Structure formats: C-alpha cells, structure tokens
Short mmCIF file of C-alpha atoms and ligand atoms in Angstrom, two decimals:
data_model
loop_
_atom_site.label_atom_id
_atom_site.label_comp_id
_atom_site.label_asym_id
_atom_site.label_seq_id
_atom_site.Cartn_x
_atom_site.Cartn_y
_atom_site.Cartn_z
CA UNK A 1 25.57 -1.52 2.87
CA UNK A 2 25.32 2.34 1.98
CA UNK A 3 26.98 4.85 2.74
CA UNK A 4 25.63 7.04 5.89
CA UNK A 5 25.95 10.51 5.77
CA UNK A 6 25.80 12.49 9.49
CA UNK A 7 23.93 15.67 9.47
CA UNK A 8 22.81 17.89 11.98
CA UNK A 9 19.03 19.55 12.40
CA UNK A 10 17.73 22.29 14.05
CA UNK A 11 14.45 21.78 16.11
CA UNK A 12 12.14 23.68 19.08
CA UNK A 13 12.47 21.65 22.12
CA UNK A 14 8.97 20.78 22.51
CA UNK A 15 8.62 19.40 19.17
CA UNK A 16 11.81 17.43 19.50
CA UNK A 17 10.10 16.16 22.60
CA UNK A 18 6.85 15.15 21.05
CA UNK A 19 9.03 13.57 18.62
CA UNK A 20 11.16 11.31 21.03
CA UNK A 21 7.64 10.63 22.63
CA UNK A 22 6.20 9.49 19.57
CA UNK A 23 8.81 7.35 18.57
CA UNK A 24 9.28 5.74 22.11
CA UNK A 25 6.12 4.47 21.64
CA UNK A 26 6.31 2.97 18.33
CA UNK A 27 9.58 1.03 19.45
CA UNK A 28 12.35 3.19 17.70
CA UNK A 29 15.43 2.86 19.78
CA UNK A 30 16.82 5.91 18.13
CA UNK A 31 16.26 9.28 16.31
CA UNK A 32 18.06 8.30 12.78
CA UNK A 33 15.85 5.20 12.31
CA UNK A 34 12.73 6.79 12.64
CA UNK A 35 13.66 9.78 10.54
CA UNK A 36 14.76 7.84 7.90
CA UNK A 37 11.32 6.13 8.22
CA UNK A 38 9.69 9.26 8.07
CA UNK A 39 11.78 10.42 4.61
CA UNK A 40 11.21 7.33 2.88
CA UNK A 41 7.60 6.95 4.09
CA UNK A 42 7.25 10.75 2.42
CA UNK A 43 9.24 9.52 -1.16
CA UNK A 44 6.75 6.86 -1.70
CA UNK A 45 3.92 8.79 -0.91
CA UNK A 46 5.41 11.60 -3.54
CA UNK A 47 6.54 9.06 -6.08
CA UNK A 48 2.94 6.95 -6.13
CA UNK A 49 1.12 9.93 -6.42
CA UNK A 50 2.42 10.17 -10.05
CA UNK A 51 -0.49 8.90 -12.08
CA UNK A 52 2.22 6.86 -14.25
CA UNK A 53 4.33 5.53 -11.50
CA UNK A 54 4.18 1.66 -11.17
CA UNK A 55 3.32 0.74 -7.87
CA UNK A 56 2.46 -2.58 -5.72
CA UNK A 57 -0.70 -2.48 -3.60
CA UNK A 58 -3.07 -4.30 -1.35
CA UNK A 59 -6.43 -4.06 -1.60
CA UNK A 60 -8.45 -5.15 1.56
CA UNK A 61 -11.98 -5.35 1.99
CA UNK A 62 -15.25 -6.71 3.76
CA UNK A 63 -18.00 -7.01 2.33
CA UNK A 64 -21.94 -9.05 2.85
CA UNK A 65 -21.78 -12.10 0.95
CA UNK A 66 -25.41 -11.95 0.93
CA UNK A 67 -25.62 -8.77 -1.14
CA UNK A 68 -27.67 -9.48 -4.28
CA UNK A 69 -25.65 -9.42 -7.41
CA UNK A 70 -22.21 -8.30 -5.39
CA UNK A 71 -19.75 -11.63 -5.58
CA UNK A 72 -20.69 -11.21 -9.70
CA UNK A 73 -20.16 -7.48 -9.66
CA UNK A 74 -16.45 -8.14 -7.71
CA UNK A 75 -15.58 -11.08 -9.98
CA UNK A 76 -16.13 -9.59 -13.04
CA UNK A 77 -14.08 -6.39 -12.28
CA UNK A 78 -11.60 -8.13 -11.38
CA UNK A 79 -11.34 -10.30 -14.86
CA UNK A 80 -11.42 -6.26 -15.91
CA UNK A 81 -8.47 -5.64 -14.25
CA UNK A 82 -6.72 -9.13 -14.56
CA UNK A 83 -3.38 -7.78 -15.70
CA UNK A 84 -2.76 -5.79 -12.37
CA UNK A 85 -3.99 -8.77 -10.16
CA UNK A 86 -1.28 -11.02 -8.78
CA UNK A 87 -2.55 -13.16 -6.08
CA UNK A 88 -6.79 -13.13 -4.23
CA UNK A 89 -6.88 -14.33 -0.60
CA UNK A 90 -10.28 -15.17 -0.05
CA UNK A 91 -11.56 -15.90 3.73
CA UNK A 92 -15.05 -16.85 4.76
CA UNK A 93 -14.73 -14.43 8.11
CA UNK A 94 -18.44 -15.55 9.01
CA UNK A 95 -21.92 -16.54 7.79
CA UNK A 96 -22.35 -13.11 6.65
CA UNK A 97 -19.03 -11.68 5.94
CA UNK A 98 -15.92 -12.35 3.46
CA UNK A 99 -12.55 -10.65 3.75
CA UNK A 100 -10.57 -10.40 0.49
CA UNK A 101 -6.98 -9.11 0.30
CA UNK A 102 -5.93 -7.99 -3.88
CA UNK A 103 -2.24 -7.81 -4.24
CA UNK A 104 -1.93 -5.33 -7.23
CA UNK A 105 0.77 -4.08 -9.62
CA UNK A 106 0.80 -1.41 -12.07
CA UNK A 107 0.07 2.06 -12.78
CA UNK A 108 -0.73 4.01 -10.04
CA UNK A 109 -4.03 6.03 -11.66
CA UNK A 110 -5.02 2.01 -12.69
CA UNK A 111 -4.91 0.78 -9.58
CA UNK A 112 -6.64 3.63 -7.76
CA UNK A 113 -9.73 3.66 -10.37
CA UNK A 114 -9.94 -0.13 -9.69
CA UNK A 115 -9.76 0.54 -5.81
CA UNK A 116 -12.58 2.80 -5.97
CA UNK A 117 -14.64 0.77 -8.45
CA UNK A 118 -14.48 -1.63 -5.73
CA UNK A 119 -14.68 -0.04 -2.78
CA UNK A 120 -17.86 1.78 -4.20
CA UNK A 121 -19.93 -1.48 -4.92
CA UNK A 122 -22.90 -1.79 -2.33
CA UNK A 123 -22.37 -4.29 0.09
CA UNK A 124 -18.29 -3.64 0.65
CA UNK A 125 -18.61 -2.65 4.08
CA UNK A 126 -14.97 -1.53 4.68
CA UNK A 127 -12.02 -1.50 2.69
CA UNK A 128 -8.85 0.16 2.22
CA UNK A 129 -6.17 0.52 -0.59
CA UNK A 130 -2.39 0.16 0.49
CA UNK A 131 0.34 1.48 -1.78
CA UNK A 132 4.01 1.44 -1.85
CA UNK A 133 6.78 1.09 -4.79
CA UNK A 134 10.24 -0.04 -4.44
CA UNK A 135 12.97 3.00 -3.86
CA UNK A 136 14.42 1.93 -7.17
CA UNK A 137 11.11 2.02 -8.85
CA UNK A 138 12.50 4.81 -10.93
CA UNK A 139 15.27 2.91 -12.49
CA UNK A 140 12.54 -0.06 -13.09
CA UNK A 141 12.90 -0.06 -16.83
CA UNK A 142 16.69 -0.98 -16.53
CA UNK A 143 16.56 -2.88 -13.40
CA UNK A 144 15.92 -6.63 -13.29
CA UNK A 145 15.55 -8.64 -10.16
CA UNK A 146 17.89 -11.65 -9.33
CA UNK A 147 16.68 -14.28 -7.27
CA UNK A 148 18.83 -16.59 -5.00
CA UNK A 149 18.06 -20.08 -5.82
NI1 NI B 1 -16.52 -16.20 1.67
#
C-alpha cells in the first residue's frame, strides 16, 4: 500500500457542510475517501481529454431494431473500428428495442469520433459514452500487466 500523506485545507463552513451532506448521501464514511475520489475522478477527466491518451470506454446505447437500414449501418462501423472493439453485449430489451454495451480501447479522439458516429445514426434512441484510463496510463509504454494464474 502507498504512502498517505496528511494535509490540512481551508474551507467556508457552509460549503464544508454541503460537502459532508453530499457525501453522507453517497455512502462515504469519511472526508479523505471522497476527496480522493473527487482528485482522481478530476485526473482522468484531464488525462482523457488528451486527444492521444489511450483510454478504455463503454459505449451504451438503445436503439429501434426496426429502423430501416440501422443494424447494417451499426455493424459495419463497427468492422470500421474493429481494432478498438474488445467485447459487444447484445440484449434483445423488447420487440422494439436492443441495448448494446461496446467496451473500447484506444485513442481517446478515436474513440470519441466512433461514439458520435454512433450515437448520431437515426434510430439510437439513447446512448452514452463512458471513459476512464488507468492512473498509470502514462507509464503504459513501459508498463506490462502480470496476471495471477
Ligand atoms: Ni436485439
């Protein structure tokens, strides 16, 4: 385990008590946990909006199976794109509908213009592009990943 570092902050009172509000309700039991949250939540953000960063993303959508043309349209962009694709979870959510979850990899202006390729096809009815990258995405070209047998 790391290292942790004590620091002290500054704060208004009535923001520190929005704060402990907030965080009461989304189950923190303390102060440090959710800031660190809140810093790494704002790295990734930062380091995956470099267009060159290599990020891992989900792709989620809904869309009308019915749509003339659309299953073609969403199969062949993905073929486009086949490099970044890892895994497609397809689920019949209806007689109208299909959900489909894209786990991506790759760089992060690649997967974006895919995303909104995708999302812009008539006939997705909702979708949304999730993004995050490792904290040692920066050392990536040295780092290699062991796995426990
Ligand atoms: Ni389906």
């Amino acid at each position: 385990m790391k290292k942790l570092v004590r620091f002290g902050i500054s704060m208004e009172q009535d923001l520190l008590d929005t704060f402990d509000h907030l965080i009461s309700h989304k189950g923190y039991s303390n102060r440090s946990e959710a800031i660190r949250d809140i810093v790494r939540e704002k790295l990734v953000e930062e380091n995956t909006s470099l267009p060159n960063e290599h990020i891992y993303a989900a792709l989620v959508y809904i869309y009308d199976h019915h749509k003339r043309n659309l299953e073609k349209s969403l199969s062949s962009l993905q073929h486009e794109f086949y490099q970044n694709i890892i895994s497609t979870i397809h689920v019949h959510v209806d007689h109208d509908s299909c959900l489909e979850v894209i786990l991506l990899q790759g760089k992060a202006e690649v997967i974006k213009t895919l995303a909104e390729k995708l999302l812009s096809f008539k006939g997705v009815q909702h979708g949304k592009l999730t993004i995050t990258t490792s904290e040692k995405s920066s050392h990536k070209h040295t780092h290699t990943h062991h796995h426990k047998a």
